[in-house]
Coordinates of C-alpha atoms in Angstrom, one line a residue:
M1 CA -6.6 18.5 -22.1
A2 CA -10.1 16.9 -23.2
P3 CA -12.6 17.9 -20.9
S4 CA -13.5 15.8 -18.1
S5 CA -17.1 15.3 -16.8
T6 CA -17.0 16.8 -13.6
P7 CA -15.5 20.0 -11.8
L8 CA -13.7 17.9 -9.1
D9 CA -12.3 15.5 -12.1
R10 CA -10.9 18.8 -14.0
L11 CA -9.1 19.7 -11.0
V12 CA -7.5 16.4 -10.3
D13 CA -6.7 16.0 -14.0
A14 CA -4.9 19.6 -13.6
G15 CA -2.7 18.1 -11.0
V16 CA -4.3 19.3 -7.7
S17 CA -4.5 16.9 -4.9
I18 CA -7.6 17.5 -2.4
W19 CA -7.4 17.1 0.9
L20 CA -10.1 17.1 3.4
D21 CA -9.0 20.6 6.1
D22 CA -11.5 18.1 9.0
L23 CA -11.0 15.0 11.2
S24 CA -13.2 14.0 13.7
R25 CA -14.4 10.3 15.7
E26 CA -17.2 10.8 14.2
R27 CA -16.0 11.0 10.5
L28 CA -14.3 7.7 11.2
R29 CA -17.2 6.6 13.4
T30 CA -19.8 6.7 10.3
G31 CA -17.4 5.6 7.6
N32 CA -17.7 9.7 6.4
L33 CA -14.0 9.7 5.7
G34 CA -13.6 6.6 3.9
E35 CA -16.9 7.5 1.7
L36 CA -15.0 11.2 0.9
V37 CA -12.2 9.0 -0.6
D38 CA -13.8 6.9 -2.7
S39 CA -16.4 9.4 -4.1
S40 CA -15.2 12.8 -3.7
G41 CA -11.8 12.7 -4.7
V42 CA -10.3 13.0 -1.1
V43 CA -6.4 12.1 -0.8
G44 CA -5.4 13.7 2.2
V45 CA -6.3 15.0 5.6
T46 CA -5.4 17.8 7.8
T47 CA -6.0 18.8 11.4
N48 CA -5.3 21.6 13.4
P49 CA -6.0 22.4 17.1
T50 CA -9.6 24.2 16.4
I51 CA -10.5 21.2 14.6
F52 CA -9.8 18.8 17.4
A53 CA -11.7 21.5 19.7
S54 CA -14.9 21.5 17.5
A55 CA -15.0 17.7 17.4
L56 CA -14.4 16.9 21.0
S57 CA -17.3 19.7 21.6
K58 CA -19.9 17.8 19.8
G59 CA -22.1 14.4 20.0
D60 CA -20.8 11.4 22.0
A61 CA -18.2 9.8 19.4
Y62 CA -15.6 10.3 22.5
D63 CA -17.5 9.3 25.5
A64 CA -16.3 6.0 25.7
Q65 CA -12.5 6.5 25.0
L66 CA -13.0 9.5 28.2
R67 CA -14.7 6.9 30.5
E68 CA -11.5 4.5 30.0
L69 CA -9.2 7.5 30.1
A70 CA -10.8 8.2 33.5
A71 CA -10.4 5.0 34.9
S72 CA -7.2 5.0 34.5
G73 CA -6.6 7.7 36.1
A74 CA -4.7 9.9 33.0
S75 CA -3.6 13.0 33.1
L76 CA -5.4 16.0 31.0
D77 CA -2.5 15.9 28.7
D78 CA -1.9 12.4 28.3
A79 CA -5.7 12.1 27.7
V80 CA -5.4 14.9 25.1
F81 CA -2.5 13.1 23.5
A82 CA -4.3 9.9 23.1
I83 CA -7.6 11.2 21.5
T84 CA -5.6 13.3 19.0
T85 CA -2.9 10.4 18.1
D86 CA -6.1 7.9 18.2
D87 CA -8.0 9.5 15.6
V88 CA -5.1 10.3 13.2
R89 CA -3.9 6.6 13.6
A90 CA -7.3 5.7 12.6
G91 CA -7.3 8.0 9.4
A92 CA -4.2 7.4 8.3
D93 CA -5.5 3.6 7.9
V94 CA -8.3 4.9 5.9
L95 CA -6.0 6.9 3.7
R96 CA -3.3 3.8 3.6
P97 CA -4.3 2.5 0.5
V98 CA -4.5 6.5 -1.2
Y99 CA -0.7 6.3 0.1
D100 CA 0.5 3.1 -1.1
R101 CA -1.0 3.6 -4.7
T102 CA 0.3 6.8 -5.2
D103 CA 3.9 6.1 -3.7
G104 CA 3.8 8.3 -0.9
V105 CA 2.9 11.3 -2.4
D106 CA -0.9 11.4 -1.1
G107 CA -2.6 9.5 1.1
R108 CA -1.3 11.6 4.2
V109 CA -3.1 12.6 7.5
S110 CA -1.1 15.7 9.4
I111 CA -1.2 16.0 13.2
E112 CA 0.1 19.6 14.8
V113 CA 2.5 19.6 17.5
D114 CA 1.3 21.3 20.4
P115 CA 0.8 25.1 19.5
R116 CA 1.9 26.3 23.0
L117 CA 5.3 25.0 21.9
A118 CA 5.4 28.1 18.6
K119 CA 8.5 29.6 20.1
D120 CA 10.0 26.6 21.5
T121 CA 12.3 24.8 18.9
D122 CA 13.8 21.8 21.5
G123 CA 10.1 21.3 22.7
T124 CA 8.7 21.4 19.2
V125 CA 11.2 19.0 18.2
A126 CA 10.6 16.5 21.1
S127 CA 6.6 17.1 20.4
A128 CA 6.9 16.3 16.6
K129 CA 9.3 12.9 17.7
A130 CA 6.5 11.7 20.7
L131 CA 3.6 12.0 18.0
W132 CA 5.4 10.4 15.0
S133 CA 6.1 7.5 17.2
T134 CA 2.6 7.2 18.8
V135 CA 0.8 7.4 15.9
D136 CA 3.3 5.0 14.2
R137 CA 2.5 5.4 10.3
P138 CA 4.3 6.3 7.5
N139 CA 1.9 8.3 5.8
V140 CA 1.3 10.8 8.6
F141 CA 2.7 14.6 8.7
I142 CA 3.6 16.3 11.7
K143 CA 2.4 19.8 11.6
I144 CA 5.0 22.4 12.8
P145 CA 4.3 26.0 12.3
A146 CA 6.6 28.6 10.6
T147 CA 7.7 30.5 13.4
L148 CA 11.3 32.1 14.1
E149 CA 11.6 29.2 16.3
G150 CA 9.9 26.6 14.1
L151 CA 12.6 26.7 11.6
P152 CA 15.4 24.6 13.2
A153 CA 12.7 22.1 14.6
I154 CA 11.5 21.5 10.8
T155 CA 15.3 20.9 9.8
A156 CA 16.1 18.9 12.7
V157 CA 12.9 16.7 12.3
L158 CA 13.1 16.0 8.5
A159 CA 17.1 14.8 9.6
E160 CA 15.4 12.4 12.1
G161 CA 13.6 10.8 8.8
I162 CA 10.1 12.6 9.7
S163 CA 7.8 13.8 7.2
V164 CA 6.5 17.4 8.2
N165 CA 3.7 19.5 7.4
V166 CA 5.2 23.2 7.9
T167 CA 2.1 25.4 8.9
L168 CA 0.9 29.1 9.4
I169 CA 3.0 30.2 6.7
F170 CA 2.2 33.7 5.2
S171 CA 4.8 35.9 3.8
L172 CA 7.1 35.4 0.9
E173 CA 10.3 35.5 3.1
R174 CA 9.1 33.2 5.6
Y175 CA 8.0 30.7 2.8
R176 CA 11.8 31.0 1.2
A177 CA 13.1 30.4 4.8
V178 CA 10.9 27.4 5.2
L179 CA 12.2 26.0 1.9
D180 CA 15.6 26.5 3.0
A181 CA 14.9 24.8 6.2
F182 CA 13.3 22.0 4.1
L183 CA 16.9 21.8 2.0
A184 CA 18.6 21.4 4.8
G185 CA 16.4 18.9 6.9
M186 CA 16.9 16.5 3.7
E187 CA 20.7 17.2 3.1
Q188 CA 21.2 15.8 6.8
A189 CA 18.6 13.2 6.8
K190 CA 20.8 11.9 3.6
A191 CA 24.1 12.8 5.8
N192 CA 22.7 10.7 8.8
G193 CA 21.8 7.6 6.3
H194 CA 18.3 8.1 5.7
D195 CA 16.3 6.7 2.7
L196 CA 15.0 10.6 1.1
A197 CA 12.2 8.6 -0.6
P198 CA 9.7 8.2 2.2
I199 CA 10.4 11.8 3.8
A200 CA 7.8 14.0 2.2
S201 CA 6.8 17.6 3.3
V202 CA 4.6 20.2 2.3
A203 CA 4.5 23.9 3.1
S204 CA 0.9 25.7 4.1
F205 CA 0.8 28.5 2.5
F206 CA -2.4 30.9 4.1
V207 CA -4.6 32.2 1.9
S208 CA -7.9 33.5 2.7
R209 CA -7.0 35.5 5.7
V210 CA -4.8 37.5 3.7
D211 CA -8.2 39.1 2.2
T212 CA -9.9 38.8 5.3
A213 CA -6.9 41.2 6.9
I214 CA -6.7 43.9 4.1
D215 CA -10.0 44.0 2.5
P216 CA -11.2 45.9 5.9
Q217 CA -8.0 48.2 5.5
L218 CA -9.2 48.9 1.6
D219 CA -12.4 49.9 3.2
E220 CA -11.2 52.2 5.0
I221 CA -8.6 53.8 2.7
G222 CA -11.8 54.5 0.8
T223 CA -10.2 55.4 -2.9
P224 CA -11.2 53.9 -6.2
E225 CA -8.0 52.3 -6.4
A226 CA -8.5 50.7 -3.1
A227 CA -11.8 49.4 -4.2
E228 CA -10.1 47.8 -7.3
L229 CA -7.9 45.8 -5.2
R230 CA -10.3 44.1 -2.3
G231 CA -10.0 40.4 -2.8
K232 CA -6.9 40.6 -4.8
A233 CA -4.1 40.0 -1.8
A234 CA -4.6 36.7 -1.1
I235 CA -4.2 35.2 -4.9
A236 CA -1.6 37.6 -5.5
N237 CA 0.7 36.5 -2.8
A238 CA -0.5 32.7 -3.3
R239 CA 0.8 33.2 -7.0
L240 CA 4.3 34.7 -5.9
A241 CA 5.0 32.0 -3.5
Y242 CA 4.7 29.6 -6.2
G243 CA 7.4 31.6 -8.4
V244 CA 9.8 31.1 -5.4
Y245 CA 8.8 27.4 -5.6
Q246 CA 9.9 27.2 -9.0
E247 CA 12.8 28.8 -8.5
V248 CA 13.6 26.4 -5.6
V249 CA 13.2 23.0 -7.8
A250 CA 15.3 24.8 -10.4
S251 CA 18.4 25.3 -7.8
D252 CA 21.1 23.1 -8.2
R253 CA 20.9 22.2 -4.5
W254 CA 17.2 20.9 -5.1
K255 CA 18.3 18.6 -7.7
A256 CA 21.2 17.3 -6.1
L257 CA 18.6 16.1 -3.6
A258 CA 16.1 14.7 -6.3
D259 CA 18.9 12.8 -7.8
A260 CA 19.3 11.2 -4.2
G261 CA 15.9 10.2 -4.2
A262 CA 14.1 13.2 -2.8
H263 CA 10.6 14.4 -3.4
P264 CA 9.9 18.1 -3.5
Q265 CA 8.4 20.6 -0.6
R266 CA 4.5 20.7 -2.2
P267 CA 3.0 24.0 -1.8
L268 CA -0.3 23.5 0.2
W269 CA -3.0 25.7 -0.2
A270 CA -4.3 26.5 3.0
S271 CA -7.5 28.7 4.8
T272 CA -9.4 28.1 1.5
G273 CA -13.0 28.7 2.8
V274 CA -14.1 32.1 1.7
K275 CA -14.8 34.5 4.7
D276 CA -16.5 36.9 2.5
K277 CA -19.6 36.3 0.9
A278 CA -19.5 38.8 -2.0
Y279 CA -16.8 36.2 -3.5
P280 CA -17.3 32.9 -5.3
D281 CA -17.0 30.3 -2.8
T282 CA -14.5 28.5 -5.0
L283 CA -12.6 31.6 -5.5
Y284 CA -9.2 30.4 -3.7
V285 CA -9.6 26.8 -5.4
D286 CA -10.1 28.0 -8.8
E287 CA -7.5 30.8 -9.1
L288 CA -4.8 28.8 -7.6
V289 CA -5.0 26.0 -9.7
V290 CA -1.4 24.1 -10.8
A291 CA -0.1 21.1 -11.1
G292 CA 1.6 19.4 -8.1
V293 CA 0.3 21.4 -5.6
V294 CA -2.2 20.5 -2.7
N295 CA -5.5 22.5 -1.9
T296 CA -6.9 21.1 1.8
M297 CA -10.6 22.2 1.7
P298 CA -13.1 22.4 4.3
E299 CA -16.2 20.3 3.5
A300 CA -18.4 23.1 2.3
T301 CA -15.6 24.5 -0.1
L302 CA -15.2 20.9 -1.3
K303 CA -19.3 20.8 -1.8
A304 CA -19.1 23.8 -3.5
V305 CA -16.4 22.7 -6.0
I306 CA -18.0 19.2 -6.4
D307 CA -21.2 21.6 -7.4
H308 CA -20.1 24.3 -9.9
G309 CA -15.8 24.3 -9.7
G310 CA -14.2 25.8 -12.7
D311 CA -12.9 24.4 -15.6
G312 CA -9.3 23.4 -14.2
A313 CA -7.4 25.9 -16.5
D314 CA -3.8 26.4 -14.5
T315 CA -4.6 29.9 -13.2
V316 CA -1.1 30.2 -11.6
T317 CA 1.9 29.6 -13.8
G318 CA 3.0 32.8 -15.7
R319 CA 0.8 35.2 -13.8
Q320 CA 4.0 36.2 -11.1
D321 CA 4.4 39.5 -13.0
E322 CA 0.7 40.1 -13.1
A323 CA 0.8 39.1 -8.9
A324 CA 4.0 41.3 -7.8
A325 CA 2.3 44.3 -9.7
T326 CA -0.8 43.8 -7.8
I327 CA 1.4 43.4 -4.2
A328 CA 2.8 47.0 -5.7
R329 CA -0.6 48.6 -5.9
L330 CA -1.1 47.2 -2.7
R331 CA 1.7 49.1 -1.2
A332 CA 0.6 52.4 -3.4
V333 CA -2.3 52.8 -1.7
G334 CA -0.7 52.5 1.9
I335 CA -1.0 48.6 2.4
D336 CA 1.9 46.9 4.7
I337 CA 1.7 43.4 3.4
D338 CA 4.7 42.7 5.1
Q339 CA 3.1 43.7 8.7
V340 CA -0.1 42.4 7.6
T341 CA 1.4 38.8 7.1
Q342 CA 3.6 39.0 10.4
Q343 CA 0.5 40.0 12.6
L344 CA -1.3 37.1 10.9
E345 CA 1.2 34.3 12.1
D346 CA 0.8 36.5 15.1
E347 CA -2.8 35.7 14.9
G348 CA -2.9 32.3 13.9
V349 CA -0.8 30.7 16.9
E350 CA -2.8 32.9 19.5
K351 CA -6.2 31.1 18.0
F352 CA -4.6 27.8 17.6
T353 CA -3.3 28.3 21.2
T354 CA -6.8 29.1 22.2
S355 CA -8.3 26.5 20.8
W356 CA -5.9 24.0 22.3
G357 CA -7.4 25.4 25.2
Q358 CA -10.9 24.7 24.6
L359 CA -9.8 21.4 23.8
L360 CA -8.3 21.3 27.0
D361 CA -11.4 22.4 29.0
T362 CA -13.8 20.2 26.9
V363 CA -11.2 17.3 27.8
T364 CA -11.3 18.3 31.3
E365 CA -15.1 18.2 31.5
G366 CA -15.5 15.0 29.6
L367 CA -13.2 13.4 32.2
R368 CA -14.8 14.9 35.2
T369 CA -18.2 13.5 33.9
A370 CA -17.3 10.0 33.1
G371 CA -15.3 9.6 36.4
A372 CA -18.7 10.7 38.2
S373 CA -20.7 8.6 35.9
A374 CA -18.5 5.5 37.4
E375 CA -18.9 6.9 41.0
E376 CA -22.4 6.5 40.4
A377 CA -22.2 3.4 39.1
R378 CA -20.3 1.6 42.0

């Protein structure tokens, strides 16, 4: 591959789809999202409860809609649903040209089911259907957490022809189950008579949080062997996940779906912002470059990649044995990675539920303020 002029170009040329891990009414109102699509290689957007809670807590971009909702007597849950689906619908419209240009591979915007439903299969399915029909855009992903209860929901929602972003994946065991749920869903969709080509899916495998959880344990162990492993667990875990993906797309089961027009469930590297300032700020981008994956980045990471990202060389293919050796070394010094990844899943659900509560509180206050202002104006 001939060298490209910028780190961003090199990453795109390597086959990595760059998505922005953020969305707000302010980005939409100012045209910032469109600018990032036009000039910074952004071809998709992910959201989560924390992102929405942050967006609602800043500025006045939502004030007009809050006044309308207060005047209509909307319930709190209905108000949150209206606000978040409106943002995602508008974001999907901004990304629609990318969706059309890439035949539906990119140009996607994700919205998550209510995180309070993470342990409720039927509730998750109902929430996913409501979000899909309300946003009413073909280039939307419905995010479903990869909890044990989420797995059958993933299958059921895909079987309805609804595109899914599976989120909060930390372990290889759970990732294998997610891929199985995807295959089962696509098989059922085919049996239900759906055209498989428009049904898309990504599997959001979380990266940096693994190092954030394991590095303090290594520090506590305190041996030279442990110190050498700081900052190595997350990348090794993700590289092994890509090996699992390769196994599945080489299977006869997948080939039968591909022959029927299905697209693979692409790995998506999530949580790629560096938390430890001792590490390069593009670490979880440069060390996970491989064709056919998505890297969803917070804006700070995107800017860092644009400024001083790597050379775009494949840093994943053929590195599975090395990654497995790293995990074996972690186990040898006393790190139980299975326990860590389960803890991270539990904490991830809890964090999003907490953020949802903060979002509800913010909208409650916004509705109250809007209603009081309306009373004063009478």
